[in-house]
Short mmCIF file of C-alpha atoms in Angstrom, two decimals:
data_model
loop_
_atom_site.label_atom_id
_atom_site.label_comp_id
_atom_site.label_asym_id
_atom_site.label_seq_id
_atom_site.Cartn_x
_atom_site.Cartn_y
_atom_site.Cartn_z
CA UNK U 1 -18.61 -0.53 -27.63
CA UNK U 2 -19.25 3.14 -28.98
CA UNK U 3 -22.45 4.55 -28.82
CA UNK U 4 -23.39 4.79 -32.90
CA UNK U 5 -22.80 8.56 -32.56
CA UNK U 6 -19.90 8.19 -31.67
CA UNK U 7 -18.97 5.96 -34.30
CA UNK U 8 -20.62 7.71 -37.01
CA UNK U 9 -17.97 10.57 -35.70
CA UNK U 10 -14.81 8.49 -36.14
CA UNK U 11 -16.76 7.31 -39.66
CA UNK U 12 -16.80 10.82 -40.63
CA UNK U 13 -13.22 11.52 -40.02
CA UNK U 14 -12.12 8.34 -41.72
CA UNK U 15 -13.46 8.50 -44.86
CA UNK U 16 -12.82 12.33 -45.10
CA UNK U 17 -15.68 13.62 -46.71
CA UNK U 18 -15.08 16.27 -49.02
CA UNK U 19 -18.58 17.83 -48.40
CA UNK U 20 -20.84 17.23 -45.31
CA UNK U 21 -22.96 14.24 -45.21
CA UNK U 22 -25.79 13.55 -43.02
CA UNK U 23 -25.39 9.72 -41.67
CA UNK U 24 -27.66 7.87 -39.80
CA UNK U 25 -27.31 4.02 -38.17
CA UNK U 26 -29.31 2.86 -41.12
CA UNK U 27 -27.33 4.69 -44.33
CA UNK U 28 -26.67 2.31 -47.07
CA UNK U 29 -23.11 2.56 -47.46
CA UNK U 30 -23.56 2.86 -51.31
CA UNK U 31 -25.21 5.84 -51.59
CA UNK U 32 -22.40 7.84 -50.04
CA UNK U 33 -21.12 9.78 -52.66
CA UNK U 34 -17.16 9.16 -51.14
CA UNK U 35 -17.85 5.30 -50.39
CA UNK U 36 -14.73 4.44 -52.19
CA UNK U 37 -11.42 1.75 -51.95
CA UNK U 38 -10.08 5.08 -49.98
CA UNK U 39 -12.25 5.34 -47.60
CA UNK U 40 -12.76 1.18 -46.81
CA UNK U 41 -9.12 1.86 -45.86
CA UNK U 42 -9.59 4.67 -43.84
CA UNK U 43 -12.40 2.53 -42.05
CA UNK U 44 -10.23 -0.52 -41.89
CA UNK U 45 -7.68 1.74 -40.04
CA UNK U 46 -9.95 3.49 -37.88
CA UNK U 47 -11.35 -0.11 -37.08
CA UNK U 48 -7.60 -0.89 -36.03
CA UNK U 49 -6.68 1.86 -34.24
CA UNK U 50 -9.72 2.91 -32.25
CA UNK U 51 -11.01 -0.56 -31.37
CA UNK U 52 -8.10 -3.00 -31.89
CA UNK U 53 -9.84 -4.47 -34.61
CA UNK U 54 -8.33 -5.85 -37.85
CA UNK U 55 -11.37 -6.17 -40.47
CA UNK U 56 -11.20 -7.69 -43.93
CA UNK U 57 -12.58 -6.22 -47.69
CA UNK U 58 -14.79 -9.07 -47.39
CA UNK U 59 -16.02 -7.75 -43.83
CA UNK U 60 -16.17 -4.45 -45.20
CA UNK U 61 -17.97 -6.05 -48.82
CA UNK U 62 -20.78 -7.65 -46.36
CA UNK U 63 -22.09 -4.53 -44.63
CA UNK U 64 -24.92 -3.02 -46.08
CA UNK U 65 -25.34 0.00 -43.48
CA UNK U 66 -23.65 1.96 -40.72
CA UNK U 67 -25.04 0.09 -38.83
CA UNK U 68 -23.78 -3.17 -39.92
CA UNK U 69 -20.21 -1.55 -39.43
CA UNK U 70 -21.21 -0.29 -36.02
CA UNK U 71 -21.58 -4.20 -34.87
CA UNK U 72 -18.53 -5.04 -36.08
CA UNK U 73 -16.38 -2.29 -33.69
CA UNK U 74 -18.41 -4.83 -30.87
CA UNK N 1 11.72 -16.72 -36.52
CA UNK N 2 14.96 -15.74 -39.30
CA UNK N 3 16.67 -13.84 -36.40
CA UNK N 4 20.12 -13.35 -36.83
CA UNK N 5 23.32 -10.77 -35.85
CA UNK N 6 25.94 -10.17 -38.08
CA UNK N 7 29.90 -8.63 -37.24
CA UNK N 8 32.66 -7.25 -38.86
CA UNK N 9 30.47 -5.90 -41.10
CA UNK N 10 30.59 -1.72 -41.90
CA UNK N 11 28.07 0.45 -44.04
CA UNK N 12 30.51 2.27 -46.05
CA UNK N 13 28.19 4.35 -48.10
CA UNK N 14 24.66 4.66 -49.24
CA UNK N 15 23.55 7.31 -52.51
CA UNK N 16 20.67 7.25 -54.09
CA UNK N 17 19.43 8.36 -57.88
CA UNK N 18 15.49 9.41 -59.25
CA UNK N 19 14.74 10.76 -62.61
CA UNK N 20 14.90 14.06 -62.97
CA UNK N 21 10.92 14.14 -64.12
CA UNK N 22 8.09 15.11 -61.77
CA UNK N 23 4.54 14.03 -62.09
CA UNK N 24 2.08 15.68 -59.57
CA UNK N 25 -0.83 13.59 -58.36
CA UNK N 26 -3.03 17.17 -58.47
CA UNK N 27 -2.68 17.44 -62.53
CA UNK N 28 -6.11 16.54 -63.71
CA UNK N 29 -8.95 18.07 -64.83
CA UNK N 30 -10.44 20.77 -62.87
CA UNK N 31 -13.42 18.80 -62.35
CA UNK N 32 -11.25 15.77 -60.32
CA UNK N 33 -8.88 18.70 -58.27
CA UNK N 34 -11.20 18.17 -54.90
CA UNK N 35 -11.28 14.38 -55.92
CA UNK N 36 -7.21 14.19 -56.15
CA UNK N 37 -6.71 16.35 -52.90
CA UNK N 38 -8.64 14.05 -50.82
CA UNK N 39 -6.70 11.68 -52.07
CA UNK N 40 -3.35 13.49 -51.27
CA UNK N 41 -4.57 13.83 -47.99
CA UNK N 42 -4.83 10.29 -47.33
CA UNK N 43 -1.85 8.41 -49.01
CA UNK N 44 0.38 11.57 -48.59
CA UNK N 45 1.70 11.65 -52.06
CA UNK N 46 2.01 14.82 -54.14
CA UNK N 47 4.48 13.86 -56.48
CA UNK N 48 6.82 11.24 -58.13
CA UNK N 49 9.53 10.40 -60.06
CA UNK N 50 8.76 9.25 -63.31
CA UNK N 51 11.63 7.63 -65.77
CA UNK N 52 11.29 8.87 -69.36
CA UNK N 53 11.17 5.96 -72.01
CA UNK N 54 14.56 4.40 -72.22
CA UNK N 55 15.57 4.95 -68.54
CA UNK N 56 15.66 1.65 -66.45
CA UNK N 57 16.30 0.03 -62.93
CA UNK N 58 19.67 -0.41 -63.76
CA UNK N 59 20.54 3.07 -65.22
CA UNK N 60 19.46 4.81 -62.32
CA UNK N 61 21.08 2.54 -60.09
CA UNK N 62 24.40 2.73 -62.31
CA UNK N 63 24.63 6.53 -61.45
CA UNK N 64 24.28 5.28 -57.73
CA UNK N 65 26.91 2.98 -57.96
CA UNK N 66 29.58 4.90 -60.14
CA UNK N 67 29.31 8.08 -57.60
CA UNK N 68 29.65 5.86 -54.52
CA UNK N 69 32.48 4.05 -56.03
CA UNK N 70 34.05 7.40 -57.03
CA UNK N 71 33.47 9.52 -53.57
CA UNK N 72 34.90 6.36 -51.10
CA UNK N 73 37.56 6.12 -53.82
CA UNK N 74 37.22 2.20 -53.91
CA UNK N 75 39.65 0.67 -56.45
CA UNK N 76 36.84 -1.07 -58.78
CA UNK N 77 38.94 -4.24 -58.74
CA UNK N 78 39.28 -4.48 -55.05
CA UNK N 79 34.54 -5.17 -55.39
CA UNK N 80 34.10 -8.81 -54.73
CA UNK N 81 30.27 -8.62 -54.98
CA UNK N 82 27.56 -6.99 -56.53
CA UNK N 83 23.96 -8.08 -55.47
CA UNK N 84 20.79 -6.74 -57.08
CA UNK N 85 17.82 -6.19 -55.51
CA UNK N 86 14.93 -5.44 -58.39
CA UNK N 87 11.38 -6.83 -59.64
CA UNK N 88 12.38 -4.65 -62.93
CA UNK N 89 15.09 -6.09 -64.50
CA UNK N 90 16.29 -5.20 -68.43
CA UNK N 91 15.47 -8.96 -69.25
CA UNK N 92 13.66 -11.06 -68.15
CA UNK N 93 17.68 -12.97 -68.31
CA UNK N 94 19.68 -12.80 -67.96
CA UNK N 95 20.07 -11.04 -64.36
CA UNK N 96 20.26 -6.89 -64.07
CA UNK N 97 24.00 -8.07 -61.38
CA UNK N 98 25.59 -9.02 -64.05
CA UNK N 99 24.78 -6.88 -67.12
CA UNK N 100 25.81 -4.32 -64.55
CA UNK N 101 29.08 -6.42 -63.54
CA UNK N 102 30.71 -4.92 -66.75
CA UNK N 103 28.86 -1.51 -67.21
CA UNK N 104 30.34 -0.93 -63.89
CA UNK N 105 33.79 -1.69 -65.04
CA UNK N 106 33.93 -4.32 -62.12
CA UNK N 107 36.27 -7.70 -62.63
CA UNK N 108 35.52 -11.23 -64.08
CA UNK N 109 36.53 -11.99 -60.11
CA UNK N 110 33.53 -9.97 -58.57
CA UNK N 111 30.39 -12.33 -58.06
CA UNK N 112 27.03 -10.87 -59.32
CA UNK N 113 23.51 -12.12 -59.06
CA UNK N 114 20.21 -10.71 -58.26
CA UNK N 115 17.46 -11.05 -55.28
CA UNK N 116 13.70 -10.95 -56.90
CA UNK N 117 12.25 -9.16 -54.02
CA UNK N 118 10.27 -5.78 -53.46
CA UNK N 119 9.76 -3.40 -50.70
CA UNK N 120 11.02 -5.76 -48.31
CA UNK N 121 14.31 -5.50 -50.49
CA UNK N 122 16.50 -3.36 -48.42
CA UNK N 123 17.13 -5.33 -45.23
CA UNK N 124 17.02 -8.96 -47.35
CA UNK N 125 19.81 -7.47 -49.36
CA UNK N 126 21.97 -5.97 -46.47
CA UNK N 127 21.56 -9.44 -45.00
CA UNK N 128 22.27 -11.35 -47.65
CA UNK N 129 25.39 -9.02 -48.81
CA UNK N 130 26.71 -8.68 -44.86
CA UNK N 131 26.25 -12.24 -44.17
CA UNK N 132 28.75 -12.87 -47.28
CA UNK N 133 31.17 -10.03 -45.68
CA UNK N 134 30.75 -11.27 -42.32
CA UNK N 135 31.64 -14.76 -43.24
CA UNK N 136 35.40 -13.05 -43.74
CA UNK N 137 36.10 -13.76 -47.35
CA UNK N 138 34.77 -10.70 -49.69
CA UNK N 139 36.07 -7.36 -47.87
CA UNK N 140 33.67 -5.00 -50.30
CA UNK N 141 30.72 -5.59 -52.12
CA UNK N 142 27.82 -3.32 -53.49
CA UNK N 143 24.13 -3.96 -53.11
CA UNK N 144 21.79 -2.05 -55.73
CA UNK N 145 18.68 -1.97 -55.08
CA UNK N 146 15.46 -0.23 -56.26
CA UNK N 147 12.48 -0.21 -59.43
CA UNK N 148 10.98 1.17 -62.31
CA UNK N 149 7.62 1.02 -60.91
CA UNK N 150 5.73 3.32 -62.45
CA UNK N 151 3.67 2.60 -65.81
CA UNK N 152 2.72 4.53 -68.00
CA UNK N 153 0.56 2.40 -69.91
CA UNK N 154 -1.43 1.30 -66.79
CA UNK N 155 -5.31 2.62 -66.41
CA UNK N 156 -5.41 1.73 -62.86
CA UNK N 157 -5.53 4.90 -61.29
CA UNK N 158 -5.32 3.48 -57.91
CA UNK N 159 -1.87 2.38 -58.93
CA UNK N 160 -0.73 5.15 -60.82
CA UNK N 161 -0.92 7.58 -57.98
CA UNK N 162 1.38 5.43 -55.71
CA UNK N 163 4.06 4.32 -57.20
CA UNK N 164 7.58 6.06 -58.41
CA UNK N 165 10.79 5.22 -59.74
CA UNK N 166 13.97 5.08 -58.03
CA UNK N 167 17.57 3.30 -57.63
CA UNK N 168 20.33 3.20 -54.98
CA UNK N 169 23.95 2.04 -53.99
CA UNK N 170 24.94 0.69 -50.56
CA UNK N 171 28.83 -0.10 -50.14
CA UNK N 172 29.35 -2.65 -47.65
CA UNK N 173 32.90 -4.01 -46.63
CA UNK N 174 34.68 -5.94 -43.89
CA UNK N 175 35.72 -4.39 -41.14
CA UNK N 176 36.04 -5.41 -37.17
CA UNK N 177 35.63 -2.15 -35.18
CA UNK N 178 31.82 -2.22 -37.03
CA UNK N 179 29.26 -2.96 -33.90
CA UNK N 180 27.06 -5.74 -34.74
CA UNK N 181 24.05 -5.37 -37.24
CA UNK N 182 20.80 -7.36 -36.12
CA UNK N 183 18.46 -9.04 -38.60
CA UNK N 184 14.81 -10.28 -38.69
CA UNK N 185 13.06 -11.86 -41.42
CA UNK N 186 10.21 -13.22 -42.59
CA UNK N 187 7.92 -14.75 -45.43
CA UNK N 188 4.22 -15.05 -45.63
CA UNK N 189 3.43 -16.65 -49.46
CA UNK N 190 -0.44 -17.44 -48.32
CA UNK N 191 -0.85 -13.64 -48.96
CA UNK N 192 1.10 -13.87 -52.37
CA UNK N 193 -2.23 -12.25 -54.37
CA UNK N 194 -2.42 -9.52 -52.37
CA UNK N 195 0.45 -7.67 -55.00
CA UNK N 196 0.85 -9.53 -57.44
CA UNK N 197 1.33 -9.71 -61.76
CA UNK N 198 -1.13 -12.61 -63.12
CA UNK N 199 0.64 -12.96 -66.05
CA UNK N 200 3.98 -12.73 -68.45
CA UNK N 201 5.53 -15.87 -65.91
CA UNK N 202 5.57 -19.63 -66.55
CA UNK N 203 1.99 -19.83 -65.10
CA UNK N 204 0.57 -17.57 -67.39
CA UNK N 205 2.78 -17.15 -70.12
CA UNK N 206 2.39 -14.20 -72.45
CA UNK N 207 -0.55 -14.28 -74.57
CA UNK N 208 -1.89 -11.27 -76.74
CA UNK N 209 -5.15 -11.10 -74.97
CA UNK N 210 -3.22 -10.47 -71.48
CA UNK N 211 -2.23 -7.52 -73.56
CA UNK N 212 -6.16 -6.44 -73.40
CA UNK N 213 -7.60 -4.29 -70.76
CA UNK N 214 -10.20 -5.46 -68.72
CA UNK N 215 -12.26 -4.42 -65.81
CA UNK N 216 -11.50 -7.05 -62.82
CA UNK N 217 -13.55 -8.36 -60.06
CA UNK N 218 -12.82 -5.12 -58.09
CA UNK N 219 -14.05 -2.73 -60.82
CA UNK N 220 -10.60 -1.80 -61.90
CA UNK N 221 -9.48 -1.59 -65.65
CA UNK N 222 -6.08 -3.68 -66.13
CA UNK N 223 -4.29 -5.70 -68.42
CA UNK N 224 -3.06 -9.00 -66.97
CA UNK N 225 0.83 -7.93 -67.08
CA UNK N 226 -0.39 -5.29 -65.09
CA UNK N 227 0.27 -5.33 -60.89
CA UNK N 228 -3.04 -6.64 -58.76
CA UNK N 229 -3.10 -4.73 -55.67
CA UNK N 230 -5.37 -5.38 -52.97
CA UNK N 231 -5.17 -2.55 -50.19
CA UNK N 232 -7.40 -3.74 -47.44
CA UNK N 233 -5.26 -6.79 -47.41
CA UNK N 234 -2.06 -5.46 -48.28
CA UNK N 235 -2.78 -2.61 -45.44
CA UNK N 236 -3.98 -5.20 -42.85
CA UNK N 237 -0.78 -7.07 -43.76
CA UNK N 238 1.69 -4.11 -42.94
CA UNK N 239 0.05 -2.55 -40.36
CA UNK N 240 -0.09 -6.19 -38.23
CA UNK N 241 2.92 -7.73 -38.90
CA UNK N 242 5.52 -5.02 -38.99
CA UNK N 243 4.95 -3.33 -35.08
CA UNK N 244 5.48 -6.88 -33.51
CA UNK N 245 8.49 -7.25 -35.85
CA UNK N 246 9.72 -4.43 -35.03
CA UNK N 247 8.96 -4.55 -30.59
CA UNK N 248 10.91 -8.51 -31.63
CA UNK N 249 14.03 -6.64 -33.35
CA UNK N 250 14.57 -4.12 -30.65
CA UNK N 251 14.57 -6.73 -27.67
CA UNK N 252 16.59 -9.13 -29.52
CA UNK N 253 19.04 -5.81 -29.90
CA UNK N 254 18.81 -5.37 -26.08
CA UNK N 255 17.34 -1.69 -26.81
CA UNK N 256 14.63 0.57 -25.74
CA UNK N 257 12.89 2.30 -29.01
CA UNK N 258 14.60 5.76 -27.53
CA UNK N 259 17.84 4.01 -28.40
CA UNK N 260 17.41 4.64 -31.80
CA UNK N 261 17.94 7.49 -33.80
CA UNK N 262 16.21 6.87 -36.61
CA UNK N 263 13.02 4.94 -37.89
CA UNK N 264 13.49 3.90 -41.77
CA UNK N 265 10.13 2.30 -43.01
CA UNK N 266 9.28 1.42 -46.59
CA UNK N 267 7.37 4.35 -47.76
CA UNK N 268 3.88 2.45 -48.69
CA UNK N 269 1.49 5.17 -48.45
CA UNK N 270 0.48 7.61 -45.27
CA UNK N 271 -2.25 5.28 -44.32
CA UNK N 272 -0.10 2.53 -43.67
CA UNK N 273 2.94 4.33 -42.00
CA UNK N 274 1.20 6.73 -39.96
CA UNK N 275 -0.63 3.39 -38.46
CA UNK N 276 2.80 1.71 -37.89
CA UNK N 277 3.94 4.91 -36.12
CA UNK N 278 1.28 5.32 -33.69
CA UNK N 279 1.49 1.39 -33.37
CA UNK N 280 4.69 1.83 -31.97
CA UNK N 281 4.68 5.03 -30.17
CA UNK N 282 7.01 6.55 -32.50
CA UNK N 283 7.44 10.23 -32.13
CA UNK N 284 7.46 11.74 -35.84
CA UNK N 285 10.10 13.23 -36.22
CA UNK N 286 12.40 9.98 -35.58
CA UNK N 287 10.36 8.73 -38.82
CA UNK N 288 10.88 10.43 -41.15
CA UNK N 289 9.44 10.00 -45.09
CA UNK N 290 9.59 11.08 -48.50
CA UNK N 291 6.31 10.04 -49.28
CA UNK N 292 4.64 13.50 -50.30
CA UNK N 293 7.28 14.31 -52.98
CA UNK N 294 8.56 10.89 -54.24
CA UNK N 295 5.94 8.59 -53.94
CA UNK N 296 6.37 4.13 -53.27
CA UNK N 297 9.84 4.02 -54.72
CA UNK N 298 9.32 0.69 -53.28
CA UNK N 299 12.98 -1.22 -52.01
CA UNK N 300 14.75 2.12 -52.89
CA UNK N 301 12.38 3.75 -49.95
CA UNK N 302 14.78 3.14 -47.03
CA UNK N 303 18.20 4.03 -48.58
CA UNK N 304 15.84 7.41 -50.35
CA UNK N 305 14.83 8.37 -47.42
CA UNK N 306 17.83 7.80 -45.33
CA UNK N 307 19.21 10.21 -48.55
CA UNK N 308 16.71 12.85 -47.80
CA UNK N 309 16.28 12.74 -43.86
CA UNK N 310 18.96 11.44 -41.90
CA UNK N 311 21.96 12.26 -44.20
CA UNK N 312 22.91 15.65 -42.72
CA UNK N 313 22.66 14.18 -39.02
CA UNK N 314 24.67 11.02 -40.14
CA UNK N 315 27.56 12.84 -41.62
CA UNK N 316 27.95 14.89 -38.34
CA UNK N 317 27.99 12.41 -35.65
CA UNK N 318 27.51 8.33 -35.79
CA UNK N 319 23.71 6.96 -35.81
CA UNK N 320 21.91 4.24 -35.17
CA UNK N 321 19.05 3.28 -37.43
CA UNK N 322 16.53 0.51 -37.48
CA UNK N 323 14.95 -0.34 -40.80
CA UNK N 324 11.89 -2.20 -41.67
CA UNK N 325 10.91 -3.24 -45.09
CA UNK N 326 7.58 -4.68 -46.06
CA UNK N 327 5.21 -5.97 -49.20
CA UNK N 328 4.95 -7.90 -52.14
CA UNK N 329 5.59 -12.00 -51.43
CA UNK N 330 4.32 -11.00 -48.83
CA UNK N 331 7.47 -10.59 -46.95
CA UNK N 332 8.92 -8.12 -44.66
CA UNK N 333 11.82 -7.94 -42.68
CA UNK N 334 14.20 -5.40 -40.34
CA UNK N 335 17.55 -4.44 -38.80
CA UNK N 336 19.13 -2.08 -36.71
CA UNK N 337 22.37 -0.83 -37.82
CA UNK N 338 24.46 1.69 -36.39
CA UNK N 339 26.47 3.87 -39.07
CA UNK N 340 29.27 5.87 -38.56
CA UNK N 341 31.28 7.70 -41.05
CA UNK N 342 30.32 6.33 -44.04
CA UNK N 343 30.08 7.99 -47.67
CA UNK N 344 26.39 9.92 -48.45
CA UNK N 345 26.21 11.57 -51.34
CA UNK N 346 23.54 14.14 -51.96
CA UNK N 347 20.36 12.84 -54.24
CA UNK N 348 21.10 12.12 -57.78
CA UNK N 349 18.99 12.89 -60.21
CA UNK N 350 19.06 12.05 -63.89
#
């Protein structure tokens, strides 16, 4: 399992933030200001690519925080 | 497993035909431009092909047909078959095959009907048309296949931005020097929601409030004749199923993935292809795709991009390309074909 700085990298990059965003394990996913269907794709990609992991909308719809997402890359 | 390996049977030709008009993905307000390029970025599309009021399916694949038909000088009468592949048929009935039977100037004697498939539309059809061929009676048939897909009158942006119009001509015919063409197909209709329109069928038949926009479960403004698309499940779908489809194709053609010249996906969006490439350890430039100027021209993608992309290289020396087709049903399916000499006509555009 990633270390959550490490994931919080690969979150970065997958939701391609237009400006920087400081993220933390316990960011509520809804106040990101780019938290849309784009980027649950690009996290449902990275999920599938960097930890051989296929997650659903409903996974996605049931995290409240980073770090929520984080324990589903376990 | 729908495995399956047709002979005898020879791609003759393959054109394709867009509308002339262009709509860029980046024309919006100033305020949205940083909005729109992130979203560029990610599904690779800067532009499509829009059809003008008036201009269907069948028009554009008309133009297809009646260039092909004129550059392999095929004598009309000699067509035995004329399959459509299209979820955007002039009428609802009857079928777009045979309205197009006789705008085509084809005979009473040619057979017409029409598949109601979409972006796995390309291989079904060359099945379905070289299984026909292969079985030794027709000796030439043409398969049209393509969409109107885009919609004006749609508010779902997510939609809008995708999708683009496009229609395209394959001549197949009988011949025994053609090396065998390998098929694999599938179905999955659990997943039939994840593209789907709720209304306009016999379930839902028309009523004037499906006529209504409304925001859905997901947030999105539609009507209910509009398409449904769900793209965590419609990406999970492509992005699992097509690699292992693809690894099943190859062995059951007895070849290694450097055997083949050419990778033909259906051009869903960046997201989804680019994960299908790395998911097979394609190098890009044996995949190629007209996603950033045309769009989801969804079952026209393959025969487009062959068009675009491997045209030049076919008409020089003989190639072999494996296609893969995937989406709405949900169904998907592939082949590996190996062309040589056939008819390509540059892009058409109307």
């Amino acid at each position: 399992m990633d270390s959550i700085e490490d994931f919080i990298e690969k979150f970065n990059g997958a939701v391609d933030f237009q400006e920087p965003v400081e993220i933390t394990a316990s960011t509520q996913l809804h106040t990101l200001p780019e938290w849309d269907s784009l980027a649950a794709l690009g996290v449902i990609v990275m999920f599938s690519m960097e930890y051989n992991k296929t997650i659903s909308g409903e996974n996605l719809k049931n995290c409240n925080t980073i770090a929520d997402l984080h324990a589903l890359s376990a | 497993m729908a495995q399956s390996t047709l002979h005898n049977v020879r791609i003759a030709g393959v054109a394709s035909c867009v509308p002339r008009q262009t709509v860029s993905n980046l024309d919006c307000p100033p305020e949205q431009v940083s909005m729109r390029e992130r979203l560029v970025r990610n599904i690779g599309i800067a532009s499509r092909r829009q059809s003008p009021a008036g201009l269907c399916f069948s028009d554009l694949a008309q133009h297809a047909a009646e260039k092909l038909i004129q550059d392999l000088g095929w004598n009309k009468d000699d067509i035995d078959a004329l399959i459509v592949v299209t979820q955007s048929p002039d009428y609802p009935y009857p079928g777009s095959a045979v309205i197009l039977q006789d705008r085509l100037g084809l005979p009473n004697s040619c057979l017409a009907f029409d598949i109601n498939l979409g972006c796995s539309g390309y291989p079904y059809g060359l099945y379905v048309v070289g299984s026909m061929i292969s079985a030794g009676k027709l000796k030439k048939a043409l398969l049209l296949v393509g969409d109107k897909s885009t919609n004006p009158n749609s508010q779902d942006q997510g939609f809008a931005v995708l999708f683009s119009d496009a229609g395209t001509a394959t001549a197949l015919e009988y011949d025994e020097s053609a090396p065998p063409a390998y098929f694999d197909l599938y179905s999955d209709g659990s997943g039939y929601k994840a593209i789907y329109c709720p209304a306009g069928g016999n379930r839902n038949p028309l009523l004037p409030e499906y006529l209504e926009p409304k925001a859905g479960e997901d947030g999105v403004i539609r009507r209910q004749v509009d398409i449904v698309l769900d793209g965590p499940a419609i990406l999970n779908f492509s992005t699992t199923r097509v690699p292992p489809a693809v690894d099943a194709l190859l062995a059951q053609a007895g070849l290694g993935k450097e055997d083949v010249d050419w990778y033909l996906f259906h051009q869903a969006n960046k997201m989804i292809n680019e994960t299908i490439r790395k998911k097979l350890g394609l190098p890009p430039e044996r995949v190629p795709s007209t996603l950033y100027d045309f769009g989801n021209t969804s079952s026209a993608s393959i025969p487009l991009t062959l068009t675009m992309h491997a045209r030049e290289t076919m008409l020089q020396k003989p190639q072999r390309l494996l296609m893969s087709g995937f989406g709405v049903g949900l169904s998907w399916a592939s082949c590996i074909l190996q062309i040589e000499g056939a008819v390509l006509p540059e892009l058409i555009e109307v």
